[in-house]
Tab-separated table of C-alpha atoms and ligand atoms in Angstrom:
chain	number	residue	atom	x	y	z
A	1	UNK	CA	15.847	-3.935	-15.386
A	2	UNK	CA	15.595	-5.448	-11.137
A	3	UNK	CA	13.184	-4.039	-9.443
A	4	UNK	CA	12.816	-3.803	-5.648
A	5	UNK	CA	9.334	-4.692	-4.117
A	6	UNK	CA	7.638	-4.289	-1.112
A	7	UNK	CA	5.023	-2.403	1.481
A	8	UNK	CA	4.290	-2.280	5.447
A	9	UNK	CA	7.803	-1.282	6.188
A	10	UNK	CA	6.420	0.996	9.209
A	11	UNK	CA	9.628	3.076	9.776
A	12	UNK	CA	8.098	4.256	13.536
A	13	UNK	CA	6.623	1.426	14.402
A	14	UNK	CA	9.361	-1.067	14.146
A	15	UNK	CA	11.556	1.353	15.520
A	16	UNK	CA	13.424	0.224	18.240
A	17	UNK	CA	14.782	0.983	21.055
A	18	UNK	CA	14.212	4.832	20.271
A	19	UNK	CA	16.534	4.723	16.544
A	20	UNK	CA	15.098	3.627	13.128
A	21	UNK	CA	15.993	0.712	12.298
A	22	UNK	CA	14.364	-0.812	9.685
A	23	UNK	CA	16.129	1.896	6.864
A	24	UNK	CA	19.247	1.182	6.988
A	25	UNK	CA	18.425	-1.896	6.725
A	26	UNK	CA	16.626	-1.483	3.330
A	27	UNK	CA	19.514	0.451	2.282
A	28	UNK	CA	21.458	-2.372	3.091
A	29	UNK	CA	19.911	-4.206	1.558
A	30	UNK	CA	18.818	-2.687	-1.598
A	31	UNK	CA	22.909	-1.371	-2.246
A	32	UNK	CA	23.972	-5.167	-1.947
A	33	UNK	CA	21.210	-6.453	-4.737
A	34	UNK	CA	22.018	-4.301	-7.354
A	35	UNK	CA	18.687	-2.930	-7.551
A	36	UNK	CA	17.664	-0.780	-9.714
A	37	UNK	CA	14.257	0.630	-8.983
A	38	UNK	CA	12.925	0.477	-5.891
A	39	UNK	CA	8.466	-0.497	-5.142
A	40	UNK	CA	6.483	1.005	-1.910
A	41	UNK	CA	2.860	0.018	-1.732
A	42	UNK	CA	2.164	2.471	1.825
A	43	UNK	CA	2.371	1.799	5.295
A	44	UNK	CA	6.079	3.784	5.527
A	45	UNK	CA	5.367	5.526	8.695
A	46	UNK	CA	2.235	7.741	10.564
A	47	UNK	CA	3.581	10.805	9.941
A	48	UNK	CA	4.045	11.992	6.067
A	49	UNK	CA	6.773	13.988	7.194
A	50	UNK	CA	8.456	10.360	8.147
A	51	UNK	CA	6.708	9.592	5.552
A	52	UNK	CA	8.948	11.778	2.960
A	53	UNK	CA	11.944	11.293	5.346
A	54	UNK	CA	12.227	7.843	5.151
A	55	UNK	CA	11.646	8.207	1.245
A	56	UNK	CA	14.580	11.281	1.540
A	57	UNK	CA	17.329	8.519	3.194
A	58	UNK	CA	16.271	5.344	0.397
A	59	UNK	CA	16.668	7.736	-2.059
A	60	UNK	CA	20.321	9.758	-0.911
A	61	UNK	CA	21.796	6.331	0.806
A	62	UNK	CA	20.690	4.119	-2.636
A	63	UNK	CA	21.088	6.510	-4.983
A	64	UNK	CA	17.849	4.537	-6.888
A	65	UNK	CA	14.150	6.023	-7.794
A	66	UNK	CA	12.214	4.667	-4.748
A	67	UNK	CA	8.198	4.965	-6.050
A	68	UNK	CA	5.872	4.893	-3.714
A	69	UNK	CA	1.501	5.036	-2.522
A	70	UNK	CA	0.878	6.057	-0.190
A	71	UNK	CA	-0.364	3.826	2.988
A	72	UNK	CA	-3.549	4.272	5.108
A	73	UNK	CA	-1.073	5.590	7.725
A	74	UNK	CA	0.894	7.695	5.741
A	75	UNK	CA	-2.825	10.004	5.486
A	76	UNK	CA	-3.072	9.724	9.670
A	77	UNK	CA	-4.105	12.459	11.036
A	78	UNK	CA	-2.789	11.412	15.133
A	79	UNK	CA	0.513	13.930	14.218
A	80	UNK	CA	-1.223	16.912	12.493
A	81	UNK	CA	-4.522	17.517	14.434
A	82	UNK	CA	-4.065	20.678	12.403
A	83	UNK	CA	-4.982	18.623	9.006
A	84	UNK	CA	-6.768	16.574	6.996
A	85	UNK	CA	-6.201	13.382	5.676
A	86	UNK	CA	-6.811	14.946	2.239
A	87	UNK	CA	-3.722	17.433	3.640
A	88	UNK	CA	-1.631	15.073	4.050
A	89	UNK	CA	-2.792	13.238	0.898
A	90	UNK	CA	-1.914	16.638	-0.836
A	91	UNK	CA	1.427	17.373	1.077
A	92	UNK	CA	2.691	13.560	-0.243
A	93	UNK	CA	1.396	13.626	-3.054
A	94	UNK	CA	4.519	17.008	-4.066
A	95	UNK	CA	5.998	14.176	-3.839
A	96	UNK	CA	7.990	13.160	-7.570
A	97	UNK	CA	7.886	9.740	-7.002
A	98	UNK	CA	4.832	9.483	-4.765
A	99	UNK	CA	2.751	8.319	-8.093
A	100	UNK	CA	-0.335	9.159	-6.628
A	101	UNK	CA	0.426	12.018	-8.011
A	102	UNK	CA	2.688	10.980	-11.044
A	103	UNK	CA	3.013	7.955	-12.922
A	104	UNK	CA	6.691	6.539	-13.829
A	105	UNK	CA	8.051	5.666	-16.969
A	106	UNK	CA	11.112	3.047	-16.652
A	107	UNK	CA	11.121	3.112	-20.251
A	108	UNK	CA	9.415	3.154	-23.220
A	109	UNK	CA	8.243	-0.568	-22.876
A	110	UNK	CA	6.815	0.099	-18.809
A	111	UNK	CA	4.991	2.407	-16.605
A	112	UNK	CA	4.192	2.211	-13.173
A	113	UNK	CA	1.128	4.273	-12.696
A	114	UNK	CA	-1.286	4.209	-8.526
A	115	UNK	CA	-2.519	5.499	-5.570
A	116	UNK	CA	-3.357	4.839	-1.792
A	117	UNK	CA	-7.142	2.759	-2.938
A	118	UNK	CA	-9.376	2.680	-0.340
A	119	UNK	CA	-12.200	0.077	0.266
A	120	UNK	CA	-16.045	0.022	-1.025
A	121	UNK	CA	-17.107	-3.336	1.503
A	122	UNK	CA	-16.793	-5.647	-1.263
A	123	UNK	CA	-14.625	-8.311	1.012
A	124	UNK	CA	-16.292	-8.663	3.967
A	125	UNK	CA	-19.539	-11.117	4.329
A	126	UNK	CA	-22.314	-10.635	2.602
A	127	UNK	CA	-24.275	-11.055	6.641
A	128	UNK	CA	-22.960	-6.839	7.195
A	129	UNK	CA	-24.309	-4.273	6.161
A	130	UNK	CA	-23.339	-1.056	4.684
A	131	UNK	CA	-24.669	0.614	8.374
A	132	UNK	CA	-22.621	-2.159	10.124
A	133	UNK	CA	-20.063	-1.565	7.600
A	134	UNK	CA	-19.584	2.400	8.644
A	135	UNK	CA	-18.943	1.942	12.433
A	136	UNK	CA	-15.969	-0.529	11.653
A	137	UNK	CA	-15.687	-1.666	15.220
A	138	UNK	CA	-16.049	-5.401	15.987
A	139	UNK	CA	-16.532	-6.181	19.186
A	140	UNK	CA	-14.576	-4.288	21.073
A	141	UNK	CA	-11.865	-3.707	17.928
A	142	UNK	CA	-12.198	-0.381	16.313
A	143	UNK	CA	-10.825	0.436	12.681
A	144	UNK	CA	-8.537	3.058	13.747
A	145	UNK	CA	-9.023	4.713	10.087
A	146	UNK	CA	-12.044	5.737	11.382
A	147	UNK	CA	-10.661	7.494	14.276
A	148	UNK	CA	-7.099	8.093	12.204
A	149	UNK	CA	-8.174	9.034	8.666
A	150	UNK	CA	-10.054	12.244	8.069
A	151	UNK	CA	-12.190	11.961	4.755
A	152	UNK	CA	-14.611	14.569	3.930
A	153	UNK	CA	-16.346	12.126	2.512
A	154	UNK	CA	-17.355	7.861	3.055
A	155	UNK	CA	-14.986	5.245	2.577
A	156	UNK	CA	-17.449	4.086	-0.159
A	157	UNK	CA	-16.836	7.365	-2.478
A	158	UNK	CA	-13.504	7.546	-1.826
A	159	UNK	CA	-12.747	4.334	-2.963
A	160	UNK	CA	-14.884	4.874	-6.098
A	161	UNK	CA	-12.117	8.731	-5.453
A	162	UNK	CA	-8.580	6.289	-5.990
A	163	UNK	CA	-10.597	4.066	-8.357
A	164	UNK	CA	-11.634	7.202	-10.895
A	165	UNK	CA	-8.478	8.440	-10.705
A	166	UNK	CA	-6.871	5.553	-11.538
A	167	UNK	CA	-8.612	4.464	-14.195
A	168	UNK	CA	-7.789	7.596	-15.394
A	169	UNK	CA	-4.250	7.129	-15.081
A	170	UNK	CA	-4.667	3.547	-17.169
A	171	UNK	CA	-5.843	6.120	-19.449
A	172	UNK	CA	-3.300	7.622	-19.716
A	173	UNK	CA	-0.697	5.397	-19.855
A	174	UNK	CA	1.735	5.617	-22.871
A	175	UNK	CA	3.036	2.153	-22.478
A	176	UNK	CA	2.596	-1.110	-23.680
A	177	UNK	CA	2.976	-2.973	-20.505
A	178	UNK	CA	1.484	-1.164	-16.731
A	179	UNK	CA	2.639	-2.396	-13.794
A	180	UNK	CA	-0.961	-0.880	-10.783
A	181	UNK	CA	0.409	0.111	-6.748
A	182	UNK	CA	-1.893	0.502	-4.426
A	183	UNK	CA	-1.974	0.743	-1.028
A	184	UNK	CA	-4.806	-1.912	-0.161
A	185	UNK	CA	-6.085	-5.314	-2.087
A	186	UNK	CA	-7.329	-5.167	-5.700
A	187	UNK	CA	-8.140	-9.613	-5.247
A	188	UNK	CA	-10.091	-11.404	-3.001
A	189	UNK	CA	-7.300	-13.852	-2.623
A	190	UNK	CA	-5.369	-10.997	-0.621
A	191	UNK	CA	-7.615	-11.185	2.209
A	192	UNK	CA	-8.508	-13.031	5.173
A	193	UNK	CA	-9.246	-16.054	4.122
A	194	UNK	CA	-11.898	-18.468	5.822
A	195	UNK	CA	-12.477	-15.817	8.163
A	196	UNK	CA	-13.240	-16.116	11.582
A	197	UNK	CA	-15.774	-13.808	12.662
A	198	UNK	CA	-14.465	-11.292	13.079
A	199	UNK	CA	-12.037	-10.742	9.726
A	200	UNK	CA	-15.670	-11.831	7.949
A	201	UNK	CA	-15.986	-7.689	9.365
A	202	UNK	CA	-13.262	-6.455	9.093
A	203	UNK	CA	-12.025	-7.623	5.570
A	204	UNK	CA	-14.338	-5.748	4.641
A	205	UNK	CA	-11.549	-2.845	4.922
A	206	UNK	CA	-8.426	-3.850	3.646
A	207	UNK	CA	-9.894	-3.294	0.115
A	208	UNK	CA	-12.204	-3.550	-3.469
A	209	UNK	CA	-12.171	-6.081	-5.569
A	210	UNK	CA	-13.328	-3.479	-8.569
A	211	UNK	CA	-9.085	-2.818	-8.172
A	212	UNK	CA	-8.210	-5.561	-9.633
A	213	UNK	CA	-11.876	-5.800	-12.428
A	214	UNK	CA	-10.562	-2.688	-13.052
A	215	UNK	CA	-6.912	-4.008	-13.756
A	216	UNK	CA	-7.950	-7.643	-16.029
A	217	UNK	CA	-10.156	-4.606	-19.131
A	218	UNK	CA	-6.329	-3.412	-19.633
A	219	UNK	CA	-3.536	-6.067	-21.418
A	220	UNK	CA	-1.735	-3.520	-20.571
A	221	UNK	CA	-1.410	-4.237	-16.747
A	222	UNK	CA	0.694	-7.344	-16.286
A	223	UNK	CA	1.385	-6.297	-12.728
A	224	UNK	CA	-0.168	-5.144	-9.764
A	225	UNK	CA	1.620	-4.045	-6.030
A	226	UNK	CA	-0.445	-3.685	-2.681
A	227	UNK	CA	0.341	-4.377	1.031
A	228	UNK	CA	-1.536	-3.352	4.053
A	229	UNK	CA	-2.649	-7.283	5.196
A	230	UNK	CA	0.929	-7.669	5.866
A	231	UNK	CA	0.974	-10.821	3.402
A	232	UNK	CA	4.286	-12.003	1.255
A	233	UNK	CA	1.491	-13.775	-1.399
A	234	UNK	CA	1.837	-13.915	-5.490
A	235	UNK	CA	-1.203	-15.228	-6.851
A	236	UNK	CA	-1.291	-14.816	-10.838
A	237	UNK	CA	-4.841	-15.113	-12.781
A	238	UNK	CA	-6.412	-13.172	-15.718
A	239	UNK	CA	-2.165	-12.579	-17.226
A	240	UNK	CA	-1.058	-10.637	-14.326
A	241	UNK	CA	1.145	-11.138	-11.063
A	242	UNK	CA	-0.843	-9.658	-8.137
A	243	UNK	CA	2.140	-9.230	-5.407
A	244	UNK	CA	1.201	-8.276	-1.928
A	245	UNK	CA	4.632	-7.719	0.025
A	246	UNK	CA	4.483	-6.513	3.633
A	247	UNK	CA	7.775	-6.640	5.928
A	248	UNK	CA	5.634	-5.999	8.172
A	249	UNK	CA	4.848	-4.782	11.376
A	250	UNK	CA	8.450	-6.694	13.715
A	251	UNK	CA	5.960	-8.227	16.202
A	252	UNK	CA	4.471	-10.992	13.021
A	253	UNK	CA	8.439	-12.309	11.725
A	254	UNK	CA	8.967	-15.371	12.494
A	255	UNK	CA	12.203	-16.372	14.943
A	256	UNK	CA	13.899	-12.390	14.605
A	257	UNK	CA	13.419	-8.739	15.149
A	258	UNK	CA	16.256	-7.662	13.187
A	259	UNK	CA	15.483	-5.903	9.867
A	260	UNK	CA	18.658	-6.887	8.595
A	261	UNK	CA	17.328	-11.063	8.174
A	262	UNK	CA	14.076	-10.100	7.715
A	263	UNK	CA	14.016	-8.118	4.418
A	264	UNK	CA	15.626	-9.780	2.251
A	265	UNK	CA	12.255	-12.544	3.321
A	266	UNK	CA	10.514	-10.211	2.764
A	267	UNK	CA	10.933	-7.742	-0.167
A	268	UNK	CA	9.976	-9.379	-3.820
A	269	UNK	CA	12.463	-8.821	-6.891
A	270	UNK	CA	10.775	-8.891	-10.337
A	271	UNK	CA	12.879	-8.544	-13.348
A	272	UNK	CA	11.709	-6.479	-16.370
B	1	FE2	FE1	0.645	-2.155	7.369
């Protein structure tokens, strides 16, 4: 069983000259790589209709299941001002391969669980107060979730909502081994390290140590997958392999703007 893992493909932002170049390139990669399963850890698009369309295309063109969790961009309301982020989250949850509603049994031994996750500011510097973080603004940089993500409760409560959901998924999982997926970060290792002042503040919005701490309590968790921070890193600790492999924005790619070149560099594969 060979699984491909990627996050933050941002098909709308990575759109070149009016057409999505990422989805066809990802289909080609999957079809050339003998993968049995693919996991996308969120930020597929900033419009849920495009997110769903992209998953459909990937599954139709590759004939393998493409499991996903929503990212913060996927639940943004910019293009749907009549909807809340809850409305969008629930529409996405209906997709049978969205882990937020449907943990996926790979076989008798392995199950994949997951959800968006949110943040509780604990990855931010303690020099700031919760009120400071609630403003989601550092000088003239505005954290876009403060405008685009329309929940009905503060970030810390959203974080707890997702944490409780993941706890429930873990307790209900009937497998010897678990892959746990969140869009946000589960460990501080993937935050911006030795941060400049702006990131001492913005690290607060990258995830929560509560997810990593939860996984540590369950020895069945073998992999933790996340995205959000546009890194490509793997860390081994507590008997868990933590994977953060993002495609990110084409403006962040080193020496190419061609997704056919960048996608093979960005995907992480694991074999079960
Ligand atoms: Fe992203």
